[in-house]
Every structure is written in C-alpha cells, then in structure tokens.
mmCIF file of C-alpha atoms in Angstrom:
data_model
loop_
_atom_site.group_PDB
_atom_site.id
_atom_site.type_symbol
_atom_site.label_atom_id
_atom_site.label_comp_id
_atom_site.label_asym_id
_atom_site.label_seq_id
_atom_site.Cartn_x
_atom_site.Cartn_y
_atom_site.Cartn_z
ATOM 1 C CA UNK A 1 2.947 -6.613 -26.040
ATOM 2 C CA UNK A 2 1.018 -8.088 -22.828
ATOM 3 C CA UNK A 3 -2.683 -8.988 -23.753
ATOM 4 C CA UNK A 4 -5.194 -11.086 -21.966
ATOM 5 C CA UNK A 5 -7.782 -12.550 -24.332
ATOM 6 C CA UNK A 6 -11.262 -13.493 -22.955
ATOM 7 C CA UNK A 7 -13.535 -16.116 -23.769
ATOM 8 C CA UNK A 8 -17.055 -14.579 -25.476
ATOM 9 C CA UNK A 9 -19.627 -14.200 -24.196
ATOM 10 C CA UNK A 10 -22.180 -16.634 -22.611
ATOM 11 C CA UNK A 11 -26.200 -17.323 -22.100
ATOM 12 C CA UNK A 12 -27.094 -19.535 -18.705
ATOM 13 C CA UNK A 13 -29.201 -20.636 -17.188
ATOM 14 C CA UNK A 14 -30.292 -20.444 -13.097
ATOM 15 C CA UNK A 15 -28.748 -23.360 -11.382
ATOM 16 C CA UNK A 16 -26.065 -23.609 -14.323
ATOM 17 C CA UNK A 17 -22.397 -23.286 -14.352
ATOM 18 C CA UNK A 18 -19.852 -20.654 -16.559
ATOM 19 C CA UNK A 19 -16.203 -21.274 -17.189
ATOM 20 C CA UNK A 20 -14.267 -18.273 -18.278
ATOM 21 C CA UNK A 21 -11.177 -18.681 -20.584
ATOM 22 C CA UNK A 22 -8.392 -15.767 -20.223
ATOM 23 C CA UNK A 23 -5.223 -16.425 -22.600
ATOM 24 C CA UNK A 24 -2.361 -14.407 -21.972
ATOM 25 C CA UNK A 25 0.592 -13.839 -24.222
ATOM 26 C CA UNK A 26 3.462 -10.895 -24.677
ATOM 27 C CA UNK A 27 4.897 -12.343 -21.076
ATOM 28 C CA UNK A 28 5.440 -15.242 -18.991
ATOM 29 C CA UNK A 29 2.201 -16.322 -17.840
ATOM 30 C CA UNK A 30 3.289 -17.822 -14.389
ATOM 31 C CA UNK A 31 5.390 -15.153 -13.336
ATOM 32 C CA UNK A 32 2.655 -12.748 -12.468
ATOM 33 C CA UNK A 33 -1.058 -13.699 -10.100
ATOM 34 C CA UNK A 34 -4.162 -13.201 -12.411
ATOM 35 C CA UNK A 35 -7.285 -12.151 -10.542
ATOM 36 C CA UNK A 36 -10.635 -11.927 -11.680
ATOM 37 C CA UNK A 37 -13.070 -9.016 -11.077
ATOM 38 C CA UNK A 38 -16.505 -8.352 -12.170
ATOM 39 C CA UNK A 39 -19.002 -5.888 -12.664
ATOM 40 C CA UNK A 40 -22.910 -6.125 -12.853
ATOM 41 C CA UNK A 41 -24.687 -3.660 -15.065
ATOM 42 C CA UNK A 42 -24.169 -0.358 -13.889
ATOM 43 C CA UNK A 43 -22.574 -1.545 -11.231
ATOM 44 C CA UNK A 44 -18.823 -0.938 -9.460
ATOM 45 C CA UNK A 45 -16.056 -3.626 -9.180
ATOM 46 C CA UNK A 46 -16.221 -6.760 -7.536
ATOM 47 C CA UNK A 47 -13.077 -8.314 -6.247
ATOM 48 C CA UNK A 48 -13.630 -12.096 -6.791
ATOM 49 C CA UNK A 49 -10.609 -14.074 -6.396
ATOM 50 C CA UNK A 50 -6.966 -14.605 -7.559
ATOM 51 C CA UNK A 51 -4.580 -17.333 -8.513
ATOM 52 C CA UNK A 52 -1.147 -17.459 -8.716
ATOM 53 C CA UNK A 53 -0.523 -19.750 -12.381
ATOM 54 C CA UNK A 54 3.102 -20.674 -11.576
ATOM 55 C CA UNK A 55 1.756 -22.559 -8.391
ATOM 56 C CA UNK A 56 -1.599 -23.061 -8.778
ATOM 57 C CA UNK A 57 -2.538 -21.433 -5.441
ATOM 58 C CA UNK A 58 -5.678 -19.819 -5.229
ATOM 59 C CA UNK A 59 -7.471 -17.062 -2.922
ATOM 60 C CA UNK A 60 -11.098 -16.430 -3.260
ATOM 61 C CA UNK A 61 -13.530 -13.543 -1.971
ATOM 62 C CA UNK A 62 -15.866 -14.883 1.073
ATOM 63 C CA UNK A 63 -18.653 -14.411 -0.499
ATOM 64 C CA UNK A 64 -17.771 -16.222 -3.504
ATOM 65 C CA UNK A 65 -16.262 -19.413 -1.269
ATOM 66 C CA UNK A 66 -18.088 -23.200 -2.860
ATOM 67 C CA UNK A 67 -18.842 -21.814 -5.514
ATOM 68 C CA UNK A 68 -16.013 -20.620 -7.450
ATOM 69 C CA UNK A 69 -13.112 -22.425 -8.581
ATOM 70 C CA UNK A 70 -9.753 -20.732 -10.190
ATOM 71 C CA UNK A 71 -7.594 -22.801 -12.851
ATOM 72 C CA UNK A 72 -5.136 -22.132 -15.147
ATOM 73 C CA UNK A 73 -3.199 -24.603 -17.724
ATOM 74 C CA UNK A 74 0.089 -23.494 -18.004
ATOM 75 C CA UNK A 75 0.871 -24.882 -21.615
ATOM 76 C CA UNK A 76 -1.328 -22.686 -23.342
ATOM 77 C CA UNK A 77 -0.886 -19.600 -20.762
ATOM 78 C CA UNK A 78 -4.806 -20.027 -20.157
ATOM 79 C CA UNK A 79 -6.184 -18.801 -17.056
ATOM 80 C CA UNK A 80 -9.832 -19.580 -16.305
ATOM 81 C CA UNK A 81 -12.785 -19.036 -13.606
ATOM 82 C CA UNK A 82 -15.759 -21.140 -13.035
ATOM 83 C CA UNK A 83 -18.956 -20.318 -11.523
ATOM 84 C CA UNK A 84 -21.108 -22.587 -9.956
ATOM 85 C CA UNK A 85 -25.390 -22.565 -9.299
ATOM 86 C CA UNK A 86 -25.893 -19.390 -11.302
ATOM 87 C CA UNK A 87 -28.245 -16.866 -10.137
ATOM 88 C CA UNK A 88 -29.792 -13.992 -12.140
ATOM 89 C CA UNK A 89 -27.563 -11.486 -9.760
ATOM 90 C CA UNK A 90 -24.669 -13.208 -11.314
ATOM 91 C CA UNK A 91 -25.023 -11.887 -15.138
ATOM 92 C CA UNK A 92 -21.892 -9.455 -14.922
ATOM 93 C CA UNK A 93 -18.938 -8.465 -16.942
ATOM 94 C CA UNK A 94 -16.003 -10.893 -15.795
ATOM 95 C CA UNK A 95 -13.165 -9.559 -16.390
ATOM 96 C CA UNK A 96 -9.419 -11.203 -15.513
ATOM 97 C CA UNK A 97 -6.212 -9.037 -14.817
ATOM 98 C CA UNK A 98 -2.531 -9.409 -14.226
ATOM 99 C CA UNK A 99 -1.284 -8.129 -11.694
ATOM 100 C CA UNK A 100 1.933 -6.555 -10.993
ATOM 101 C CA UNK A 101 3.935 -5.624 -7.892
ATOM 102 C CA UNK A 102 6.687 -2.898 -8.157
ATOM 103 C CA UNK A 103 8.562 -1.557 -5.393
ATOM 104 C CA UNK A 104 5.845 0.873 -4.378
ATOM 105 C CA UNK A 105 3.431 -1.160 -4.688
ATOM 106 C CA UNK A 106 0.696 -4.040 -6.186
ATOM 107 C CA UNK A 107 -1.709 -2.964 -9.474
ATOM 108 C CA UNK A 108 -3.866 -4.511 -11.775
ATOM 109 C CA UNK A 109 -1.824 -3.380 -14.639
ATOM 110 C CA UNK A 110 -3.461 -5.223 -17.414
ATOM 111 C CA UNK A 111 -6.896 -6.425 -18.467
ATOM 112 C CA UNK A 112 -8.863 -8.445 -20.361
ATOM 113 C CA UNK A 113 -11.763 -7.433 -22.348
ATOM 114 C CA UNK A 114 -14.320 -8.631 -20.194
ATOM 115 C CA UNK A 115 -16.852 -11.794 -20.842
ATOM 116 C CA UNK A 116 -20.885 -10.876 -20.491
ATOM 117 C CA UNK A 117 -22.184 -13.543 -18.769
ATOM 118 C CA UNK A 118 -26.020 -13.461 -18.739
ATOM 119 C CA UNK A 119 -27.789 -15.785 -16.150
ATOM 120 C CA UNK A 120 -31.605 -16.010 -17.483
ATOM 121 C CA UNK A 121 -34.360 -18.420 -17.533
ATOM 122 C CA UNK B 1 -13.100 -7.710 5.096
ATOM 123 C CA UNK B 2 -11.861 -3.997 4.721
ATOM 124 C CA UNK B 3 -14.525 -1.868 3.289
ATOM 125 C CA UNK B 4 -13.775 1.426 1.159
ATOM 126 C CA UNK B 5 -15.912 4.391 0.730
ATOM 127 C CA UNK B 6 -15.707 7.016 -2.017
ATOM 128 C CA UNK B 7 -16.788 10.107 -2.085
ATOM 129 C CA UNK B 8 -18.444 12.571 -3.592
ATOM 130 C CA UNK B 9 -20.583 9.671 -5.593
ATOM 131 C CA UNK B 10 -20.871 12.578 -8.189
ATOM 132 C CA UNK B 11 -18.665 15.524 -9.262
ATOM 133 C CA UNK B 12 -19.799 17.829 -11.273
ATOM 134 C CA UNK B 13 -17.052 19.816 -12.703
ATOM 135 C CA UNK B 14 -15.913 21.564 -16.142
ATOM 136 C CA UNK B 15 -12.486 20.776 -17.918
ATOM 137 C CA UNK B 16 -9.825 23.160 -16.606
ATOM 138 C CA UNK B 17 -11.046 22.705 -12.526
ATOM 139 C CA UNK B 18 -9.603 20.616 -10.572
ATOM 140 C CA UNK B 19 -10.831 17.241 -9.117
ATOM 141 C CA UNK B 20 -10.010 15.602 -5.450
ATOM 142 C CA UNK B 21 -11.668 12.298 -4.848
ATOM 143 C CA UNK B 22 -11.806 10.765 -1.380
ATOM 144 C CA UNK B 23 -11.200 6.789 -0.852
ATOM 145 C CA UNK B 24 -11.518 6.030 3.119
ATOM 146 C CA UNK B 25 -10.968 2.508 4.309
ATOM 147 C CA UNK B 26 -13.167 0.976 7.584
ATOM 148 C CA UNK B 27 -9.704 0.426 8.972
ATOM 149 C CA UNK B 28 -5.862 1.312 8.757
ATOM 150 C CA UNK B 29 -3.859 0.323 5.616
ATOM 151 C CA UNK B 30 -0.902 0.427 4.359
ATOM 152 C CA UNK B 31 -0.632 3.081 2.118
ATOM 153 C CA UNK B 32 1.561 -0.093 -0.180
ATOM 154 C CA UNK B 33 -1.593 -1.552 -0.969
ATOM 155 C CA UNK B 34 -3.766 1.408 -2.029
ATOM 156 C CA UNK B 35 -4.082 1.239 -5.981
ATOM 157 C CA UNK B 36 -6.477 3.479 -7.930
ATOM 158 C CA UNK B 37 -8.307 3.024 -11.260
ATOM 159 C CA UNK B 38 -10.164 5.141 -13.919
ATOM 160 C CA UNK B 39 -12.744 3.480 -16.103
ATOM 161 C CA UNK B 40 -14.467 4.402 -18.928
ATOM 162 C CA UNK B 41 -17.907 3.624 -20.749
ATOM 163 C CA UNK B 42 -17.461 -0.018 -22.499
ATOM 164 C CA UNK B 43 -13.976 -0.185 -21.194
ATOM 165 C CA UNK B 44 -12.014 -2.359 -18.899
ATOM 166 C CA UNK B 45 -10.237 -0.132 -16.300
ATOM 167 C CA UNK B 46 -7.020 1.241 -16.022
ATOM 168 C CA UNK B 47 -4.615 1.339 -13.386
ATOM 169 C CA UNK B 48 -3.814 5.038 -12.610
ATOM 170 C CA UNK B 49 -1.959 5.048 -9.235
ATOM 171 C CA UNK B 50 -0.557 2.162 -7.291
ATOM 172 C CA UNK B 51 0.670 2.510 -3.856
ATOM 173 C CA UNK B 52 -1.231 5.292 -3.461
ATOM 174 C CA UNK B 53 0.787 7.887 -5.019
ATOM 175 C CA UNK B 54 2.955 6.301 -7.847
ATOM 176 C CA UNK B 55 1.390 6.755 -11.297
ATOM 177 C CA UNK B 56 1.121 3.890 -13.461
ATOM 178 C CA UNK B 57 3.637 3.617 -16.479
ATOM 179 C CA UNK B 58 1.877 6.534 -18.886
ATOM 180 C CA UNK B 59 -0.164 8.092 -16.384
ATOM 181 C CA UNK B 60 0.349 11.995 -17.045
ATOM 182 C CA UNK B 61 1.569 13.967 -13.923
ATOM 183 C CA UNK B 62 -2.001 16.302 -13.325
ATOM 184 C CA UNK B 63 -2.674 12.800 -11.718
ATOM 185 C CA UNK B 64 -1.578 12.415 -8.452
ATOM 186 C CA UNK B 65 -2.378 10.193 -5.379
ATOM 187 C CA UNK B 66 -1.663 10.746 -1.587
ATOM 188 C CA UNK B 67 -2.718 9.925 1.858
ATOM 189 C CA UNK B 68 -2.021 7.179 4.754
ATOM 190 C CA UNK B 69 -4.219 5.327 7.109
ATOM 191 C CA UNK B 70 -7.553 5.481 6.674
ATOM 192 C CA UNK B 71 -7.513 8.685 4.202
ATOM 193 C CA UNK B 72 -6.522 8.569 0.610
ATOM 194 C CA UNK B 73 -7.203 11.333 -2.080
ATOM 195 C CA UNK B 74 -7.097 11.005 -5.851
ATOM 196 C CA UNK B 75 -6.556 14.419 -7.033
ATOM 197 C CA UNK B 76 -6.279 15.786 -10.986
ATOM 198 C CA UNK B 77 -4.899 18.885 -10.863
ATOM 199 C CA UNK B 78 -7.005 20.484 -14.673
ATOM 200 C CA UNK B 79 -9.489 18.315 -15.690
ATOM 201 C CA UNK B 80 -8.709 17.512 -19.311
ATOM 202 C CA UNK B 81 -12.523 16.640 -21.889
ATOM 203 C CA UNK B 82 -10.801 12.623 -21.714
ATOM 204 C CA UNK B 83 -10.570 12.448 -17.832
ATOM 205 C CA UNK B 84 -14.564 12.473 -17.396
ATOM 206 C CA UNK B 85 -15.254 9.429 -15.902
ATOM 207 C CA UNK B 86 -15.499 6.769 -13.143
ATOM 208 C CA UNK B 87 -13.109 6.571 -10.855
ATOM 209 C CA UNK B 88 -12.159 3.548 -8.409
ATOM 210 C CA UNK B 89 -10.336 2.689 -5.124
ATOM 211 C CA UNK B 90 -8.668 -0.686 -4.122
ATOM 212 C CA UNK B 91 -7.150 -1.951 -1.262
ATOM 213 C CA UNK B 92 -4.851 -5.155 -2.351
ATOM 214 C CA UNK B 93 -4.789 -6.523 1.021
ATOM 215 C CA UNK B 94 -5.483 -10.345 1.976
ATOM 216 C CA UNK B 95 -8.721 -9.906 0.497
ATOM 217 C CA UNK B 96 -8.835 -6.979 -1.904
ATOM 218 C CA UNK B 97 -11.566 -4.587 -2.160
ATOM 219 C CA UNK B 98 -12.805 -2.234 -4.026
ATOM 220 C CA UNK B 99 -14.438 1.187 -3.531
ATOM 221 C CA UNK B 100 -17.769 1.744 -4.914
ATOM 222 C CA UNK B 101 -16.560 4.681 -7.249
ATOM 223 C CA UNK B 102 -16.649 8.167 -7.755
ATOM 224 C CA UNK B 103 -17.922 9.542 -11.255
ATOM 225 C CA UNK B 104 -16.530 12.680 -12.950
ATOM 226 C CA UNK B 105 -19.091 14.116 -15.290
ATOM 227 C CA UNK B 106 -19.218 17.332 -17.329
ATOM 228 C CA UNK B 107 -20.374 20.104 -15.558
#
C-alpha cells in the first residue's frame, strides 16, 4: 500500500533552517510529483512547492522563492523540503503529498502525516 | 497567482440536510484542475473530488462536485455524523492554490 512517512517533529530557532524527510514506499517513487503543503495552527492550506523525483525539477510558490529548496534522493525514495531564515510565522504542519493525474484530472491523492515544525526563541 | 474564495466560512447544518459549498476562483479555470479536499481534526486531508466532479477512489456518491469557470460547488447531498468538517478548494494550475475553507459543523 502507498504511504509517505514524515520526518518528526522539530524545535528552531529564528534565523535557523528545517529539512523535512518524506519516505515513500508501496509505489515507484519517481513516477509521480510530490508537493509539499502546510498549515499554521488553525490555519487553511498553504501550497508551497512541488518536485518532480524522477527529474529533479522543481516549482516553488512566490512567496516561498530563496528560501526554499526541494530534494529528493531517489535510492531511498526520500523526498525532502528545506526551509531557510525561519521566522516564528513559519511553525506549521508540513505536510508532503503525491500527486496523481487521471484522465479527469490532477489530486493530491496521498499524504503524509505531517511534521510540526515550531520556530521559537 | 489565482486566488480562491470559499464560502459560507461556516455552515451550520444537522446530519440528514444537505450541504453546497461554493469555491470561486479570481479568474477562469479549467474545470481539469479544480480538486477538492475534506479534512478532519488531527488529520492530513483527503482528496474528495478531482477535476471538479470526479470522486476520488472511495469517495461515496452523496458527494458530488460541479461547475466551470469561475464557479465551482461542492455539494453532499445528506449529511452523514462523519462528514462534519473542513472542507477545501484547489486549483492545480502553474501555481496551485488553495481556498481558505469552508467548515461543516453540527447544527
């Protein structure tokens, strides 16, 4: 069965930098773009970029443009997002997801479980 | 960037009614790219509907998804007790974006 596995969570500071893990396994990792959304407390969905692992291609939200950077390591099916220069409006749920494009359409069919990342001093 | 607005913010409504949720986009879309999402308290979301009216592999049939343009609807036709809560809209264009939500509480 498809699963995405995050990374746990983390404690940073302002300034600081966060790299997400998301390990995928019950398909073939670089057959399918992995994006990465998040959500502050309470909050709705953020969009914040995706990458395509069979290529290594990237696309990133404007807003998140310098300071985000999209991997993936394609012998371990590992995707992963790093954050750069923290601020306290960036402590969020992270959350990768697979998505998948049928004939009617593109969805986020599968996530992962999300990664807290906290951004205090 | 494509900006989409849900509405009501809130609906208050009691298991049995029905539910239509509004998702309109700041400007024309292809209805291809319309996906919609349910989450729930200390869950990850779920895709419900993806090109704006097919439902997702599981997804029983009182959900249903329509529109075209600017105009989409989310609509579930008898509100079951598990169906109470937030609801999103995304637009999976060049740059993707998401609505801002729509939350179904028990009236």
């Amino acid at each position: 069965q498809v699963q995405l596995v995050q990374s746990g969570a983390e404690v940073k500071k302002p300034g600081a930098s966060v790299k997400v893990s998301c390990k995928a396994s019950g398909y073939t990792f670089t057959d399918y773009y992995m994006h990465w959304v998040r959500q502050a407390p309470g909050q709705g969905l953020e969009w914040m970029g995706w990458i395509d692992p069979n290529s290594g291609g990237t696309n990133y939200a404007q807003r998140f443009q310098g300071r985000v950077t999209m991997t993936r390591d394609t012998s371990i099916s590992t995707a992963y997002m790093e954050l750069n220069r923290l601020r306290s409006d960036d402590t969020a749920i992270y959350y990768c997801a697979r998505v998948i494009v049928l004939l009617a359409g593109p969805g986020l069919d599968y996530w992962g479980q999300g990664t807290l990342v906290t951004v205090s001093s | 960037e494509i900006v989409l607005t849900q509405s009501p913010g809130t609906l208050s409504l009691s298991p049995g009614e029905r539910a239509t949720l509004s998702c309109r986009a700041s400007q024309s879309i292809s209805s291809y790219y319309l996906a919609w999402y349910q989450q729930k308290p200390g869950q990850a979301p779920r895709l419900l509907i993806y090109g704006a009216s097919s439902r997702a592999t599981g997804i029983p049939d009182r959900f249903s998804g329509g529109g075209s343009g600017t105009d989409f609807t989310l609509t579930i036709s008898r509100l079951e007790p598990e169906d109470f809560a937030v609801y999103y809209c995304q637009q999976y264009g060049s740059s993707p974006t998401f609505g801002q939500g729509t939350k179904v509480e028990i009236k």
